[in-house]
Amino acid sequence: MADSSTQSITIAASPDQVAAVICDFPSYPRWTDAMREVEVIEEYEDGYASQVRFVLDAGVLADEYVLEYAYAEDLSRIEWHLVTPSKMQKLQRGSYDLVGNADGSTTVTYTLEVELAVGMLGMFRRKAEKMIMDTALKQLKRRVEATGSAQ
């Protein structure tokens, strides 16, 4: 059974800058440690990715899967779900919620729900989820803030 986990981080950039990095899927392998390959395989008419193929290699966790994305009109919410089960996952649903703060920063809330195809004790699964979310948010923060300072 899948459980949902949520974590937040504050990034020193506008929601638009954060959304631009999240939506730039082809660049993920350059700034996310475990992503080996990312390919946009289908787009909406507005150019945003609707389906994206990921090749993940995080040592003991290696997988290839396709996520389907949906976007709030103002990009304040970017959500996804697993198109079909993969070698490692039966289900994946997630979202980024972006909230602009008065100081110009953005609070990013990451929600993730994963049901693995392989058995894992709940305690280890929760620890793995926390590590995945911590890493994803920290790498997103580092990328957005580095990109923002380069502009």
JSON list of C-alpha atoms in Angstrom, two decimals:
[
{"chain": "A", "resi": 1, "resn": "MET", "atom": "CA", "xyz": [0.00, 0.00, 0.00]},
{"chain": "A", "resi": 2, "resn": "ALA", "atom": "CA", "xyz": [1.25, 3.50, -0.85]},
{"chain": "A", "resi": 3, "resn": "ASP", "atom": "CA", "xyz": [1.74, 6.20, 1.74]},
{"chain": "A", "resi": 4, "resn": "SER", "atom": "CA", "xyz": [2.07, 9.87, 0.97]},
{"chain": "A", "resi": 5, "resn": "SER", "atom": "CA", "xyz": [5.01, 11.92, 2.28]},
{"chain": "A", "resi": 6, "resn": "THR", "atom": "CA", "xyz": [5.38, 15.70, 2.20]},
{"chain": "A", "resi": 7, "resn": "GLN", "atom": "CA", "xyz": [8.37, 17.99, 2.72]},
{"chain": "A", "resi": 8, "resn": "SER", "atom": "CA", "xyz": [8.99, 21.69, 2.09]},
{"chain": "A", "resi": 9, "resn": "ILE", "atom": "CA", "xyz": [11.98, 23.90, 1.42]},
{"chain": "A", "resi": 10, "resn": "THR", "atom": "CA", "xyz": [12.43, 27.64, 0.83]},
{"chain": "A", "resi": 11, "resn": "ILE", "atom": "CA", "xyz": [14.34, 28.66, -2.29]},
{"chain": "A", "resi": 12, "resn": "ALA", "atom": "CA", "xyz": [15.78, 32.15, -2.84]},
{"chain": "A", "resi": 13, "resn": "ALA", "atom": "CA", "xyz": [14.05, 32.66, -6.21]},
{"chain": "A", "resi": 14, "resn": "SER", "atom": "CA", "xyz": [10.64, 33.52, -7.61]},
{"chain": "A", "resi": 15, "resn": "PRO", "atom": "CA", "xyz": [8.01, 30.83, -8.25]},
{"chain": "A", "resi": 16, "resn": "ASP", "atom": "CA", "xyz": [8.53, 31.39, -12.01]},
{"chain": "A", "resi": 17, "resn": "GLN", "atom": "CA", "xyz": [12.27, 30.67, -11.69]},
{"chain": "A", "resi": 18, "resn": "VAL", "atom": "CA", "xyz": [11.58, 27.51, -9.66]},
{"chain": "A", "resi": 19, "resn": "ALA", "atom": "CA", "xyz": [8.92, 26.30, -12.12]},
{"chain": "A", "resi": 20, "resn": "ALA", "atom": "CA", "xyz": [11.30, 26.90, -15.04]},
{"chain": "A", "resi": 21, "resn": "VAL", "atom": "CA", "xyz": [13.89, 24.56, -13.50]},
{"chain": "A", "resi": 22, "resn": "ILE", "atom": "CA", "xyz": [11.30, 21.91, -12.61]},
{"chain": "A", "resi": 23, "resn": "CYS", "atom": "CA", "xyz": [9.89, 21.99, -16.16]},
{"chain": "A", "resi": 24, "resn": "ASP", "atom": "CA", "xyz": [13.30, 21.75, -17.85]},
{"chain": "A", "resi": 25, "resn": "PHE", "atom": "CA", "xyz": [13.30, 17.95, -17.80]},
{"chain": "A", "resi": 26, "resn": "PRO", "atom": "CA", "xyz": [16.15, 17.38, -20.31]},
{"chain": "A", "resi": 27, "resn": "SER", "atom": "CA", "xyz": [18.58, 19.13, -17.94]},
{"chain": "A", "resi": 28, "resn": "TYR", "atom": "CA", "xyz": [17.79, 16.87, -14.94]},
{"chain": "A", "resi": 29, "resn": "PRO", "atom": "CA", "xyz": [20.77, 14.53, -15.49]},
{"chain": "A", "resi": 30, "resn": "ARG", "atom": "CA", "xyz": [23.10, 17.54, -15.15]},
{"chain": "A", "resi": 31, "resn": "TRP", "atom": "CA", "xyz": [21.89, 18.42, -11.64]},
{"chain": "A", "resi": 32, "resn": "THR", "atom": "CA", "xyz": [20.17, 15.37, -10.12]},
{"chain": "A", "resi": 33, "resn": "ASP", "atom": "CA", "xyz": [22.55, 12.68, -8.93]},
{"chain": "A", "resi": 34, "resn": "ALA", "atom": "CA", "xyz": [20.48, 9.59, -9.71]},
{"chain": "A", "resi": 35, "resn": "MET", "atom": "CA", "xyz": [19.01, 10.60, -13.10]},
{"chain": "A", "resi": 36, "resn": "ARG", "atom": "CA", "xyz": [20.94, 9.00, -15.94]},
{"chain": "A", "resi": 37, "resn": "GLU", "atom": "CA", "xyz": [18.56, 9.90, -18.76]},
{"chain": "A", "resi": 38, "resn": "VAL", "atom": "CA", "xyz": [15.42, 12.03, -19.10]},
{"chain": "A", "resi": 39, "resn": "GLU", "atom": "CA", "xyz": [13.45, 12.34, -22.33]},
{"chain": "A", "resi": 40, "resn": "VAL", "atom": "CA", "xyz": [10.29, 14.31, -23.04]},
{"chain": "A", "resi": 41, "resn": "ILE", "atom": "CA", "xyz": [8.25, 11.92, -25.15]},
{"chain": "A", "resi": 42, "resn": "GLU", "atom": "CA", "xyz": [5.05, 13.95, -25.48]},
{"chain": "A", "resi": 43, "resn": "GLU", "atom": "CA", "xyz": [4.14, 17.64, -25.09]},
{"chain": "A", "resi": 44, "resn": "TYR", "atom": "CA", "xyz": [0.98, 19.67, -24.69]},
{"chain": "A", "resi": 45, "resn": "GLU", "atom": "CA", "xyz": [0.16, 22.33, -27.31]},
{"chain": "A", "resi": 46, "resn": "ASP", "atom": "CA", "xyz": [1.72, 24.99, -25.05]},
{"chain": "A", "resi": 47, "resn": "GLY", "atom": "CA", "xyz": [5.08, 23.19, -25.13]},
{"chain": "A", "resi": 48, "resn": "TYR", "atom": "CA", "xyz": [5.03, 21.83, -21.59]},
{"chain": "A", "resi": 49, "resn": "ALA", "atom": "CA", "xyz": [5.90, 18.16, -21.23]},
{"chain": "A", "resi": 50, "resn": "SER", "atom": "CA", "xyz": [2.94, 15.83, -20.83]},
{"chain": "A", "resi": 51, "resn": "GLN", "atom": "CA", "xyz": [4.91, 12.56, -20.69]},
{"chain": "A", "resi": 52, "resn": "VAL", "atom": "CA", "xyz": [8.51, 12.15, -19.63]},
{"chain": "A", "resi": 53, "resn": "ARG", "atom": "CA", "xyz": [10.66, 9.01, -19.57]},
{"chain": "A", "resi": 54, "resn": "PHE", "atom": "CA", "xyz": [13.18, 8.71, -16.73]},
{"chain": "A", "resi": 55, "resn": "VAL", "atom": "CA", "xyz": [16.13, 6.33, -16.33]},
{"chain": "A", "resi": 56, "resn": "LEU", "atom": "CA", "xyz": [17.10, 6.27, -12.67]},
{"chain": "A", "resi": 57, "resn": "ASP", "atom": "CA", "xyz": [20.21, 4.67, -11.19]},
{"chain": "A", "resi": 58, "resn": "ALA", "atom": "CA", "xyz": [20.64, 5.22, -7.46]},
{"chain": "A", "resi": 59, "resn": "GLY", "atom": "CA", "xyz": [22.79, 2.17, -6.77]},
{"chain": "A", "resi": 60, "resn": "VAL", "atom": "CA", "xyz": [20.42, -0.42, -5.31]},
{"chain": "A", "resi": 61, "resn": "LEU", "atom": "CA", "xyz": [17.45, 1.39, -6.86]},
{"chain": "A", "resi": 62, "resn": "ALA", "atom": "CA", "xyz": [17.53, 1.37, -10.66]},
{"chain": "A", "resi": 63, "resn": "ASP", "atom": "CA", "xyz": [14.41, 1.88, -12.74]},
{"chain": "A", "resi": 64, "resn": "GLU", "atom": "CA", "xyz": [13.01, 3.17, -16.02]},
{"chain": "A", "resi": 65, "resn": "TYR", "atom": "CA", "xyz": [9.54, 4.71, -16.00]},
{"chain": "A", "resi": 66, "resn": "VAL", "atom": "CA", "xyz": [7.23, 7.25, -17.65]},
{"chain": "A", "resi": 67, "resn": "LEU", "atom": "CA", "xyz": [5.42, 10.00, -15.75]},
{"chain": "A", "resi": 68, "resn": "GLU", "atom": "CA", "xyz": [2.48, 12.03, -17.03]},
{"chain": "A", "resi": 69, "resn": "TYR", "atom": "CA", "xyz": [2.43, 15.68, -15.93]},
{"chain": "A", "resi": 70, "resn": "ALA", "atom": "CA", "xyz": [-0.32, 18.25, -15.37]},
{"chain": "A", "resi": 71, "resn": "TYR", "atom": "CA", "xyz": [0.19, 21.93, -14.57]},
{"chain": "A", "resi": 72, "resn": "ALA", "atom": "CA", "xyz": [-1.80, 24.68, -12.89]},
{"chain": "A", "resi": 73, "resn": "GLU", "atom": "CA", "xyz": [-2.29, 27.56, -15.31]},
{"chain": "A", "resi": 74, "resn": "ASP", "atom": "CA", "xyz": [0.06, 29.78, -13.24]},
{"chain": "A", "resi": 75, "resn": "LEU", "atom": "CA", "xyz": [2.48, 26.86, -12.59]},
{"chain": "A", "resi": 76, "resn": "SER", "atom": "CA", "xyz": [1.85, 27.11, -8.84]},
{"chain": "A", "resi": 77, "resn": "ARG", "atom": "CA", "xyz": [1.24, 23.34, -8.90]},
{"chain": "A", "resi": 78, "resn": "ILE", "atom": "CA", "xyz": [3.00, 20.74, -11.02]},
{"chain": "A", "resi": 79, "resn": "GLU", "atom": "CA", "xyz": [1.75, 17.20, -10.54]},
{"chain": "A", "resi": 80, "resn": "TRP", "atom": "CA", "xyz": [2.46, 13.81, -12.03]},
{"chain": "A", "resi": 81, "resn": "HIS", "atom": "CA", "xyz": [1.58, 10.12, -11.97]},
{"chain": "A", "resi": 82, "resn": "LEU", "atom": "CA", "xyz": [3.16, 6.92, -13.20]},
{"chain": "A", "resi": 83, "resn": "VAL", "atom": "CA", "xyz": [1.73, 5.98, -16.62]},
{"chain": "A", "resi": 84, "resn": "THR", "atom": "CA", "xyz": [2.24, 2.20, -16.27]},
{"chain": "A", "resi": 85, "resn": "PRO", "atom": "CA", "xyz": [3.92, 0.09, -13.57]},
{"chain": "A", "resi": 86, "resn": "SER", "atom": "CA", "xyz": [7.68, -0.24, -13.91]},
{"chain": "A", "resi": 87, "resn": "LYS", "atom": "CA", "xyz": [10.21, -2.79, -12.71]},
{"chain": "A", "resi": 88, "resn": "MET", "atom": "CA", "xyz": [10.41, -1.10, -9.29]},
{"chain": "A", "resi": 89, "resn": "GLN", "atom": "CA", "xyz": [7.13, 0.84, -8.94]},
{"chain": "A", "resi": 90, "resn": "LYS", "atom": "CA", "xyz": [3.47, -0.11, -8.99]},
{"chain": "A", "resi": 91, "resn": "LEU", "atom": "CA", "xyz": [2.34, 3.46, -8.44]},
{"chain": "A", "resi": 92, "resn": "GLN", "atom": "CA", "xyz": [3.81, 6.94, -8.20]},
{"chain": "A", "resi": 93, "resn": "ARG", "atom": "CA", "xyz": [1.93, 10.18, -7.69]},
{"chain": "A", "resi": 94, "resn": "GLY", "atom": "CA", "xyz": [3.50, 13.45, -6.76]},
{"chain": "A", "resi": 95, "resn": "SER", "atom": "CA", "xyz": [3.36, 17.20, -6.89]},
{"chain": "A", "resi": 96, "resn": "TYR", "atom": "CA", "xyz": [5.29, 20.38, -6.34]},
{"chain": "A", "resi": 97, "resn": "ASP", "atom": "CA", "xyz": [3.31, 23.27, -4.88]},
{"chain": "A", "resi": 98, "resn": "LEU", "atom": "CA", "xyz": [5.03, 26.65, -5.28]},
{"chain": "A", "resi": 99, "resn": "VAL", "atom": "CA", "xyz": [4.10, 29.57, -3.03]},
{"chain": "A", "resi": 100, "resn": "GLY", "atom": "CA", "xyz": [5.74, 32.97, -3.44]},
{"chain": "A", "resi": 101, "resn": "ASN", "atom": "CA", "xyz": [6.84, 34.68, -0.22]},
{"chain": "A", "resi": 102, "resn": "ALA", "atom": "CA", "xyz": [6.94, 38.42, 0.58]},
{"chain": "A", "resi": 103, "resn": "ASP", "atom": "CA", "xyz": [10.76, 38.41, 0.52]},
{"chain": "A", "resi": 104, "resn": "GLY", "atom": "CA", "xyz": [10.86, 37.14, -3.08]},
{"chain": "A", "resi": 105, "resn": "SER", "atom": "CA", "xyz": [11.64, 33.55, -2.12]},
{"chain": "A", "resi": 106, "resn": "THR", "atom": "CA", "xyz": [9.46, 30.53, -2.87]},
{"chain": "A", "resi": 107, "resn": "THR", "atom": "CA", "xyz": [8.29, 27.79, -0.56]},
{"chain": "A", "resi": 108, "resn": "VAL", "atom": "CA", "xyz": [8.25, 24.49, -2.46]},
{"chain": "A", "resi": 109, "resn": "THR", "atom": "CA", "xyz": [6.17, 21.68, -1.01]},
{"chain": "A", "resi": 110, "resn": "TYR", "atom": "CA", "xyz": [6.94, 18.26, -2.46]},
{"chain": "A", "resi": 111, "resn": "THR", "atom": "CA", "xyz": [4.37, 15.51, -1.99]},
{"chain": "A", "resi": 112, "resn": "LEU", "atom": "CA", "xyz": [5.19, 11.98, -3.11]},
{"chain": "A", "resi": 113, "resn": "GLU", "atom": "CA", "xyz": [3.27, 8.73, -2.99]},
{"chain": "A", "resi": 114, "resn": "VAL", "atom": "CA", "xyz": [5.05, 5.58, -4.20]},
{"chain": "A", "resi": 115, "resn": "GLU", "atom": "CA", "xyz": [4.04, 1.94, -4.09]},
{"chain": "A", "resi": 116, "resn": "LEU", "atom": "CA", "xyz": [7.01, -0.26, -4.80]},
{"chain": "A", "resi": 117, "resn": "ALA", "atom": "CA", "xyz": [6.76, -3.45, -6.84]},
{"chain": "A", "resi": 118, "resn": "VAL", "atom": "CA", "xyz": [9.35, -5.04, -4.56]},
{"chain": "A", "resi": 119, "resn": "GLY", "atom": "CA", "xyz": [8.75, -5.78, -0.90]},
{"chain": "A", "resi": 120, "resn": "MET", "atom": "CA", "xyz": [10.31, -3.43, 1.63]},
{"chain": "A", "resi": 121, "resn": "LEU", "atom": "CA", "xyz": [9.68, -3.09, 5.34]},
{"chain": "A", "resi": 122, "resn": "GLY", "atom": "CA", "xyz": [7.71, 0.06, 6.17]},
{"chain": "A", "resi": 123, "resn": "MET", "atom": "CA", "xyz": [10.51, 1.50, 8.29]},
{"chain": "A", "resi": 124, "resn": "PHE", "atom": "CA", "xyz": [13.05, 1.18, 5.46]},
{"chain": "A", "resi": 125, "resn": "ARG", "atom": "CA", "xyz": [10.56, 2.46, 2.85]},
{"chain": "A", "resi": 126, "resn": "ARG", "atom": "CA", "xyz": [9.86, 5.60, 4.92]},
{"chain": "A", "resi": 127, "resn": "LYS", "atom": "CA", "xyz": [13.57, 6.19, 5.41]},
{"chain": "A", "resi": 128, "resn": "ALA", "atom": "CA", "xyz": [14.17, 5.78, 1.65]},
{"chain": "A", "resi": 129, "resn": "GLU", "atom": "CA", "xyz": [11.28, 8.18, 0.85]},
{"chain": "A", "resi": 130, "resn": "LYS", "atom": "CA", "xyz": [12.67, 10.78, 3.24]},
{"chain": "A", "resi": 131, "resn": "MET", "atom": "CA", "xyz": [16.14, 10.48, 1.70]},
{"chain": "A", "resi": 132, "resn": "ILE", "atom": "CA", "xyz": [14.73, 10.74, -1.86]},
{"chain": "A", "resi": 133, "resn": "MET", "atom": "CA", "xyz": [12.66, 13.81, -0.97]},
{"chain": "A", "resi": 134, "resn": "ASP", "atom": "CA", "xyz": [15.48, 15.50, 1.00]},
{"chain": "A", "resi": 135, "resn": "THR", "atom": "CA", "xyz": [17.89, 14.96, -1.88]},
{"chain": "A", "resi": 136, "resn": "ALA", "atom": "CA", "xyz": [15.39, 16.10, -4.54]},
{"chain": "A", "resi": 137, "resn": "LEU", "atom": "CA", "xyz": [14.54, 19.32, -2.69]},
{"chain": "A", "resi": 138, "resn": "LYS", "atom": "CA", "xyz": [18.16, 20.17, -1.86]},
{"chain": "A", "resi": 139, "resn": "GLN", "atom": "CA", "xyz": [19.29, 19.55, -5.44]},
{"chain": "A", "resi": 140, "resn": "LEU", "atom": "CA", "xyz": [16.36, 21.63, -6.77]},
{"chain": "A", "resi": 141, "resn": "LYS", "atom": "CA", "xyz": [17.28, 24.47, -4.39]},
{"chain": "A", "resi": 142, "resn": "ARG", "atom": "CA", "xyz": [20.95, 24.33, -5.40]},
{"chain": "A", "resi": 143, "resn": "ARG", "atom": "CA", "xyz": [20.08, 24.32, -9.13]},
{"chain": "A", "resi": 144, "resn": "VAL", "atom": "CA", "xyz": [17.50, 27.14, -8.95]},
{"chain": "A", "resi": 145, "resn": "GLU", "atom": "CA", "xyz": [19.71, 29.38, -6.81]},
{"chain": "A", "resi": 146, "resn": "ALA", "atom": "CA", "xyz": [22.76, 28.73, -9.02]},
{"chain": "A", "resi": 147, "resn": "THR", "atom": "CA", "xyz": [20.70, 29.43, -12.16]},
{"chain": "A", "resi": 148, "resn": "GLY", "atom": "CA", "xyz": [19.23, 32.58, -10.61]},
{"chain": "A", "resi": 149, "resn": "SER", "atom": "CA", "xyz": [22.65, 33.98, -9.69]},
{"chain": "A", "resi": 150, "resn": "ALA", "atom": "CA", "xyz": [23.93, 33.30, -13.22]},
{"chain": "A", "resi": 151, "resn": "GLN", "atom": "CA", "xyz": [21.24, 35.55, -14.73]}
]
